[in-house]
Structure formats: C-alpha cells, structure tokens
C-alpha cells in the first residue's frame, strides 16, 4: 500500500479531532474527585457519626469517589506513555525493542516495573509516569487510613452535674429537741465511717454521662489528725487503797500526761482477779448542758456561754494496752477534730460515684457571733476569703464525736472485760488502724456537713454546679494520608502538560494500533521482507527487535515510518530458508 502526503493530510483532521481532550477531561474528573474527597473529609472531621445525614457512610462514599478518581487519573498516564514511545524514536534512533517496553508500561504496573528496571531508557518523563502508575497502587490503602472512628467526651448541654457544698451548717441530729431518728442516723453513719465505710458526698451525675467534673470550689469541712504520742507521754504510777464496799483493796493507779489537753488515767487491781483497764481516754472540752436549752427569752438572763474549747480544736487523748499485762507496754496517741475549709481541685465523678477527689484543707479562724442571741457562729477562711456559718448546736459536732469515742469515767475494768455497751464505741479505737480510722472519720464527718439528703446531716447544704460529659463516637481525619492522592493527581496534570508540549509537533498516535498499520517498519512490507524470522513467535520478534535501531521519520515519499539506521543495524542470525518462504504470511512488527 502506498500512502502519499495527501492521504496523510486527510488523516490530520482525524488526529486533530482526537487531540488530548479525553485525557484533559479525565484529569479534570480526577481533580474534581479529589476535591470532593477533601470536601467530604473536611465536613466529617471531628464531627459525630450520628450527624451524618445519608445512608451511605462517609468512608464508603469516599472509597467510591477515590476509585473514580484513580481510574480517571490513569487515563492520561497511559496515553502519555503511549505517545512518548513515538517521541522516543522521532528525534533520535533507539532500539526497536523500546517500542514494546513503552507499550507494556502504558498497560499497567508490571510494564512500568520493567521500564524502570531497564536502565538504558533515559526519558525522565516516561520514568516519572511509570512511577506514578506504581504509586497509584497505594491510593486506596492511603485513603482508607484517612478517616477513622474515634471516641471523645463531649459536654452535655441540657443537664448540669451537681455536688453537695456547705457554706452554712445546721445539724438535723444535734437540735434542742433531739430528734431521735435524725440523731440515730447521725450516730450510725459515724459508726460506719469509724469502721471504714465512709459515706460519699451528695453527687448528681446523669446516667448518660461517663464523667462529671467540677471547677475548684471550697466547702465547710471537718479535719481530723492522728498523732502517736507514745514517746512523749509521761507516766506517773502509784499504789493506793481502793474502797470496795468497806473492803479496801490495793490498786495501781497510773496517770498518763499528754502534751495537750487532759491526762488519761488507767488502774490495775492488785491481787484478786487482777483485772486491768485496757483502754481509757480523756477529751479536751466537755459540752455544757446549758447549750442544749433554748436561749432564754428574758433579756436580763445571760445566754449560756460557749466554751472557747468548742470553737477551737477538740482533742481526744487515748491510752491502750496491747494486752491485760504490765502498764509499761502502753500506746498513747492523740486524735484532733476541728472545723476547716476544704478546697477541691479537679474533682471528677461518674454515675457510680466519685472517681477522683483532690483537695487541700485550710484552717478556719473564729470571727464573731453574727447575731445577739448567739445562734450563729462565723468562721473565716483566709485562703478563699469567705465566711462559713455554723449554728449553735451544730458547733458541737466535733466535740460530740469525741464524746462518742471516749470512755466514761465510771466504766470499770470489769465492764471493759465484758464489753459493756456503755463503752463499745471506744472499743473501735482499741482494735482500729488509727491512720485509716482518722482518715475515714474525717471523710464521714465532712460528708455529713456537705450533704442534706439522707444520710446527710446539714439542713442548709447547697449544690455546686459542674459539667457532665458523655461518650461520643466521631470521625477523625488523618490529613497526612491525603498527601499521596493529592500528589498523584497534581503530578499527573503536570506530566500531561509536559507531554502535550513535547509532542505538539507530532502526529497523536498514542496507543492506536492503526498507527502501526499505516506507518510500518521500512523494509518489512511487500512480498520480499528484508527481515525474516525463524518461527511465528513473540520471542523471535523480540530478538529481532533488539537487534534493530530505528527512527520514526518521513521516508522519501513523505510517509512517516520506523526507518532502520543502516550503519547501526545488526542483522538477525536466521537459518537458511527456501525462497518460497518469502511468500509466507510473516508477522509485522506490531505492538502487543
């Protein structure tokens, strides 16, 4: 077949009509797809999963768009590689086998790997396109890593967490009328706290919440301190006669002198049963009976005076013996109860109760009586610059508790041996771990003060507002994983632009097999081909192609052909074949 210049010009309009429009459209499609992916990721980033309004989930929608984006992006890459193979032969002679390498690279990753591994190809743009094809394999895994479900705690805006707080304290159990039910509840709570079952503050944390928190706040509280004074207590023992109904029996009477408050007395009966007290106490401040009577209505009568010891720290001195034996093996310690201000920091809770409770305690100074009938007493906190008010009988709380754990003066050694009910509260001190006992007692009394509902004891407690948080599942976007798709799309557009510029003066054949038909290898057509292969196999064609160096240019008739460079051709070594072999239908060198 002979195709002249007019035929070539006739096909020019066809090639022009099939310019790079399809590749440009695909590049625009991939750019739009990438923009949609970024837009969706931006919309769902840090947003709750429940806020997504569509039935298809964001990750599924992104996967669909990513597949379209990748498919569109590979179209210009394949076309550029196909067109560059013609450019590869137009300006310089190259081995004919490179034609096959380019064609394979335009078909997928395996061909690209082979192109990269054949180091004799020096076309940077072709290598870049091959690398983009391989990198495209990582687009789906990369996109899958961009969006992940996570959980976080979110503020509940329609509900408020609350916790008990006391600026004023009016006891429900310690009243002039002594309500037995409230007093019994108070005593039971104190006893439970003494044995380690301390009550908790009054906390409201909604069921929907997983965490409730409160800013720093302070409240009226009771502070308890324990000190082992065994090494500083002085003991003075003497023997005297004890009158037991006309019979005088010698007893050993021991006085234990403490650094503070009243001494403690223990005695042992010499002879007889040899019974001995195993524990005894002394309190620093006794409660006057007049405090439990209403204030006289007659102004001429002076109100009952409040002992100063009730305002200050209340001290319980205790001596206990490990066993009914020698007095020399005693233990002495001091427990102090006093009013204080407790400042909570970063308190958190759950619907089940308190989770973290960090606080500091600060002393209170007695300020004055806020009214003339002495019903209210005010204390001042220097740390928070606030006043705390306590009613008259409520002021007796620390001293009342000290009295509960004191051994009455008329309790004999026989009563202690037989666990008489009149001293069983003090028995707790005898067997308790005093560090835990004191800490639990402090927590129990403070919770009684800041709690109003049962088993709380404060009529005037209030609730301090806090914040409640619930667990929310949301989408978290890892933006670095979007880098690869963005790079792929942008690089593809840049390389497409470069390919268009490089091939602007070439016929646009791309991957069309028609180009091979109309522009064959010179010398391979007609009845007498210059190139003869031994068999009709691809391997034989590849061996022949490796030995040929060709250039894509016009021949003498003005027709573009792959023209061998004669002085660089290495004739294929073939076997002698009969002359009629030339009449066989030999394969042309085409793209596979």
PDB file of C-alpha atoms in Angstrom, residues 360-509:
ATOM      1  CA  UNK A 360      -6.441  20.767 100.342  1.00  0.00           C
ATOM      2  CA  UNK A 361      -7.608  21.689 103.832  1.00  0.00           C
ATOM      3  CA  UNK A 362      -7.158  25.132 105.334  1.00  0.00           C
ATOM      4  CA  UNK A 363      -7.783  26.193 108.928  1.00  0.00           C
ATOM      5  CA  UNK A 364     -10.639  28.474 109.919  1.00  0.00           C
ATOM      6  CA  UNK A 365     -10.421  31.359 112.358  1.00  0.00           C
ATOM      7  CA  UNK A 366     -13.318  32.159 114.643  1.00  0.00           C
ATOM      8  CA  UNK A 367     -14.698  35.516 113.565  1.00  0.00           C
ATOM      9  CA  UNK A 368     -17.680  36.565 115.682  1.00  0.00           C
ATOM     10  CA  UNK A 369     -21.250  35.822 116.580  1.00  0.00           C
ATOM     11  CA  UNK A 370     -23.459  37.072 113.779  1.00  0.00           C
ATOM     12  CA  UNK A 371     -26.453  37.872 115.994  1.00  0.00           C
ATOM     13  CA  UNK A 372     -27.040  38.733 119.584  1.00  0.00           C
ATOM     14  CA  UNK A 373     -28.784  35.550 120.627  1.00  0.00           C
ATOM     15  CA  UNK A 374     -25.645  33.529 119.765  1.00  0.00           C
ATOM     16  CA  UNK A 375     -27.491  31.123 117.424  1.00  0.00           C
ATOM     17  CA  UNK A 376     -24.965  31.503 114.575  1.00  0.00           C
ATOM     18  CA  UNK A 377     -21.163  31.415 114.741  1.00  0.00           C
ATOM     19  CA  UNK A 378     -18.986  32.660 111.871  1.00  0.00           C
ATOM     20  CA  UNK A 379     -15.598  31.363 110.805  1.00  0.00           C
ATOM     21  CA  UNK A 380     -13.311  32.966 108.242  1.00  0.00           C
ATOM     22  CA  UNK A 381     -11.088  31.254 105.673  1.00  0.00           C
ATOM     23  CA  UNK A 382      -8.006  33.240 104.721  1.00  0.00           C
ATOM     24  CA  UNK A 383      -7.341  31.030 101.685  1.00  0.00           C
ATOM     25  CA  UNK A 384     -10.692  31.675  99.997  1.00  0.00           C
ATOM     26  CA  UNK A 385     -11.606  34.932 101.809  1.00  0.00           C
ATOM     27  CA  UNK A 386     -15.028  33.519 102.681  1.00  0.00           C
ATOM     28  CA  UNK A 387     -17.152  33.205 105.790  1.00  0.00           C
ATOM     29  CA  UNK A 388     -18.726  29.950 106.960  1.00  0.00           C
ATOM     30  CA  UNK A 389     -21.632  29.979 109.416  1.00  0.00           C
ATOM     31  CA  UNK A 390     -22.428  27.251 111.955  1.00  0.00           C
ATOM     32  CA  UNK A 391     -25.464  27.114 114.210  1.00  0.00           C
ATOM     33  CA  UNK A 392     -25.030  26.849 117.951  1.00  0.00           C
ATOM     34  CA  UNK A 393     -25.656  23.144 118.462  1.00  0.00           C
ATOM     35  CA  UNK A 394     -24.066  22.248 115.123  1.00  0.00           C
ATOM     36  CA  UNK A 395     -20.876  23.764 116.505  1.00  0.00           C
ATOM     37  CA  UNK A 396     -20.795  20.835 118.929  1.00  0.00           C
ATOM     38  CA  UNK A 397     -20.280  18.229 116.170  1.00  0.00           C
ATOM     39  CA  UNK A 398     -16.505  17.629 116.711  1.00  0.00           C
ATOM     40  CA  UNK A 399     -16.877  17.603 120.479  1.00  0.00           C
ATOM     41  CA  UNK A 400     -19.928  15.339 120.253  1.00  0.00           C
ATOM     42  CA  UNK A 401     -17.993  12.827 118.128  1.00  0.00           C
ATOM     43  CA  UNK A 402     -15.060  12.965 120.542  1.00  0.00           C
ATOM     44  CA  UNK A 403     -17.502  12.148 123.304  1.00  0.00           C
ATOM     45  CA  UNK A 404     -18.845   9.130 121.413  1.00  0.00           C
ATOM     46  CA  UNK A 405     -15.394   7.521 121.392  1.00  0.00           C
ATOM     47  CA  UNK A 406     -14.491   8.480 124.955  1.00  0.00           C
ATOM     48  CA  UNK A 407     -14.564   6.006 127.818  1.00  0.00           C
ATOM     49  CA  UNK A 408     -16.920   7.254 130.530  1.00  0.00           C
ATOM     50  CA  UNK A 409     -15.249   7.898 133.879  1.00  0.00           C
ATOM     51  CA  UNK A 410     -17.453   5.364 135.682  1.00  0.00           C
ATOM     52  CA  UNK A 411     -16.547   2.440 133.398  1.00  0.00           C
ATOM     53  CA  UNK A 412     -14.723  -0.191 135.413  1.00  0.00           C
ATOM     54  CA  UNK A 413     -12.242  -2.766 134.282  1.00  0.00           C
ATOM     55  CA  UNK A 414     -14.921  -5.465 134.589  1.00  0.00           C
ATOM     56  CA  UNK A 415     -17.112  -3.595 132.114  1.00  0.00           C
ATOM     57  CA  UNK A 416     -14.232  -3.413 129.680  1.00  0.00           C
ATOM     58  CA  UNK A 417     -13.561  -7.115 130.049  1.00  0.00           C
ATOM     59  CA  UNK A 418     -17.246  -7.909 129.397  1.00  0.00           C
ATOM     60  CA  UNK A 419     -17.650  -5.418 126.505  1.00  0.00           C
ATOM     61  CA  UNK A 420     -20.260  -3.356 128.248  1.00  0.00           C
ATOM     62  CA  UNK A 421     -22.477  -1.382 125.785  1.00  0.00           C
ATOM     63  CA  UNK A 422     -21.581   1.872 127.536  1.00  0.00           C
ATOM     64  CA  UNK A 423     -18.095   1.874 126.063  1.00  0.00           C
ATOM     65  CA  UNK A 424     -18.326  -0.084 122.836  1.00  0.00           C
ATOM     66  CA  UNK A 425     -17.592   2.989 120.637  1.00  0.00           C
ATOM     67  CA  UNK A 426     -14.204   3.288 122.308  1.00  0.00           C
ATOM     68  CA  UNK A 427     -13.615  -0.413 121.624  1.00  0.00           C
ATOM     69  CA  UNK A 428     -13.368   0.523 117.942  1.00  0.00           C
ATOM     70  CA  UNK A 429     -10.353   2.677 118.753  1.00  0.00           C
ATOM     71  CA  UNK A 430      -8.732  -0.189 120.593  1.00  0.00           C
ATOM     72  CA  UNK A 431      -8.813  -2.504 117.568  1.00  0.00           C
ATOM     73  CA  UNK A 432      -8.593   0.052 114.735  1.00  0.00           C
ATOM     74  CA  UNK A 433      -5.731   1.048 112.481  1.00  0.00           C
ATOM     75  CA  UNK A 434      -5.659   4.622 113.688  1.00  0.00           C
ATOM     76  CA  UNK A 435      -4.384   6.113 110.419  1.00  0.00           C
ATOM     77  CA  UNK A 436      -7.322   4.626 108.499  1.00  0.00           C
ATOM     78  CA  UNK A 437      -9.699   5.310 111.364  1.00  0.00           C
ATOM     79  CA  UNK A 438      -8.850   9.010 111.412  1.00  0.00           C
ATOM     80  CA  UNK A 439      -8.996   9.427 107.614  1.00  0.00           C
ATOM     81  CA  UNK A 440     -12.341   7.621 107.378  1.00  0.00           C
ATOM     82  CA  UNK A 441     -13.755   9.602 110.280  1.00  0.00           C
ATOM     83  CA  UNK A 442     -12.734  12.889 108.627  1.00  0.00           C
ATOM     84  CA  UNK A 443     -14.354  11.907 105.349  1.00  0.00           C
ATOM     85  CA  UNK A 444     -17.546  10.783 107.063  1.00  0.00           C
ATOM     86  CA  UNK A 445     -17.975  13.950 109.130  1.00  0.00           C
ATOM     87  CA  UNK A 446     -17.230  16.207 106.161  1.00  0.00           C
ATOM     88  CA  UNK A 447     -19.791  14.394 104.032  1.00  0.00           C
ATOM     89  CA  UNK A 448     -22.329  14.789 106.822  1.00  0.00           C
ATOM     90  CA  UNK A 449     -21.726  18.532 106.735  1.00  0.00           C
ATOM     91  CA  UNK A 450     -21.946  18.976 102.947  1.00  0.00           C
ATOM     92  CA  UNK A 451     -24.866  16.615 102.427  1.00  0.00           C
ATOM     93  CA  UNK A 452     -28.525  17.327 103.054  1.00  0.00           C
ATOM     94  CA  UNK A 453     -30.301  14.210 101.820  1.00  0.00           C
ATOM     95  CA  UNK A 454     -30.113  11.033 103.882  1.00  0.00           C
ATOM     96  CA  UNK A 455     -27.741  10.090 105.415  1.00  0.00           C
ATOM     97  CA  UNK A 456     -26.564  13.722 105.378  1.00  0.00           C
ATOM     98  CA  UNK A 457     -26.938  15.956 108.440  1.00  0.00           C
ATOM     99  CA  UNK A 458     -26.977  19.534 107.071  1.00  0.00           C
ATOM    100  CA  UNK A 459     -30.271  21.332 106.564  1.00  0.00           C
ATOM    101  CA  UNK A 460     -28.527  24.225 104.804  1.00  0.00           C
ATOM    102  CA  UNK A 461     -26.293  22.470 102.303  1.00  0.00           C
ATOM    103  CA  UNK A 462     -26.431  23.575  98.671  1.00  0.00           C
ATOM    104  CA  UNK A 463     -25.477  22.049  95.349  1.00  0.00           C
ATOM    105  CA  UNK A 464     -22.463  23.268  93.392  1.00  0.00           C
ATOM    106  CA  UNK A 465     -22.890  23.066  89.586  1.00  0.00           C
ATOM    107  CA  UNK A 466     -20.461  21.177  87.379  1.00  0.00           C
ATOM    108  CA  UNK A 467     -20.197  19.779  83.867  1.00  0.00           C
ATOM    109  CA  UNK A 468     -21.336  16.397  82.584  1.00  0.00           C
ATOM    110  CA  UNK A 469     -19.713  14.668  79.614  1.00  0.00           C
ATOM    111  CA  UNK A 470     -20.968  11.773  77.532  1.00  0.00           C
ATOM    112  CA  UNK A 471     -19.058   9.423  75.241  1.00  0.00           C
ATOM    113  CA  UNK A 472     -19.415  10.363  71.589  1.00  0.00           C
ATOM    114  CA  UNK A 473     -18.149   8.494  68.537  1.00  0.00           C
ATOM    115  CA  UNK A 474     -16.812  10.817  65.870  1.00  0.00           C
ATOM    116  CA  UNK A 475     -14.798  10.797  62.653  1.00  0.00           C
ATOM    117  CA  UNK A 476     -11.129  11.678  62.908  1.00  0.00           C
ATOM    118  CA  UNK A 477      -9.320  12.587  59.683  1.00  0.00           C
ATOM    119  CA  UNK A 478      -5.593  11.901  59.440  1.00  0.00           C
ATOM    120  CA  UNK A 479      -4.710  14.532  56.865  1.00  0.00           C
ATOM    121  CA  UNK A 480      -1.139  13.352  56.103  1.00  0.00           C
ATOM    122  CA  UNK A 481      -2.614  10.275  54.373  1.00  0.00           C
ATOM    123  CA  UNK A 482      -4.261  12.545  51.783  1.00  0.00           C
ATOM    124  CA  UNK A 483      -0.819  13.640  50.597  1.00  0.00           C
ATOM    125  CA  UNK A 484      -0.354  10.706  48.214  1.00  0.00           C
ATOM    126  CA  UNK A 485      -3.642  11.162  46.263  1.00  0.00           C
ATOM    127  CA  UNK A 486      -3.056  14.910  46.015  1.00  0.00           C
ATOM    128  CA  UNK A 487       0.498  14.370  44.773  1.00  0.00           C
ATOM    129  CA  UNK A 488      -0.673  11.762  42.241  1.00  0.00           C
ATOM    130  CA  UNK A 489      -3.362  13.987  40.726  1.00  0.00           C
ATOM    131  CA  UNK A 490      -1.219  17.125  40.628  1.00  0.00           C
ATOM    132  CA  UNK A 491       1.809  15.276  39.201  1.00  0.00           C
ATOM    133  CA  UNK A 492      -0.384  13.629  36.561  1.00  0.00           C
ATOM    134  CA  UNK A 493      -1.681  17.014  35.408  1.00  0.00           C
ATOM    135  CA  UNK A 494       1.856  18.429  35.275  1.00  0.00           C
ATOM    136  CA  UNK A 495       3.200  15.473  33.278  1.00  0.00           C
ATOM    137  CA  UNK A 496       0.204  15.617  30.934  1.00  0.00           C
ATOM    138  CA  UNK A 497       1.006  19.269  30.264  1.00  0.00           C
ATOM    139  CA  UNK A 498       4.666  18.406  29.625  1.00  0.00           C
ATOM    140  CA  UNK A 499       3.695  15.567  27.282  1.00  0.00           C
ATOM    141  CA  UNK A 500       1.385  17.852  25.305  1.00  0.00           C
ATOM    142  CA  UNK A 501       4.208  20.359  24.919  1.00  0.00           C
ATOM    143  CA  UNK A 502       6.747  17.723  23.892  1.00  0.00           C
ATOM    144  CA  UNK A 503       4.508  16.118  21.295  1.00  0.00           C
ATOM    145  CA  UNK A 504       2.816  19.203  19.845  1.00  0.00           C
ATOM    146  CA  UNK A 505       4.625  18.750  16.504  1.00  0.00           C
ATOM    147  CA  UNK A 506       3.959  15.003  16.299  1.00  0.00           C
ATOM    148  CA  UNK A 507       1.016  13.035  14.992  1.00  0.00           C
ATOM    149  CA  UNK A 508      -1.010  11.900  18.005  1.00  0.00           C
ATOM    150  CA  UNK A 509      -0.963   8.144  17.647  1.00  0.00           C
TER     151      UNK A 509
END
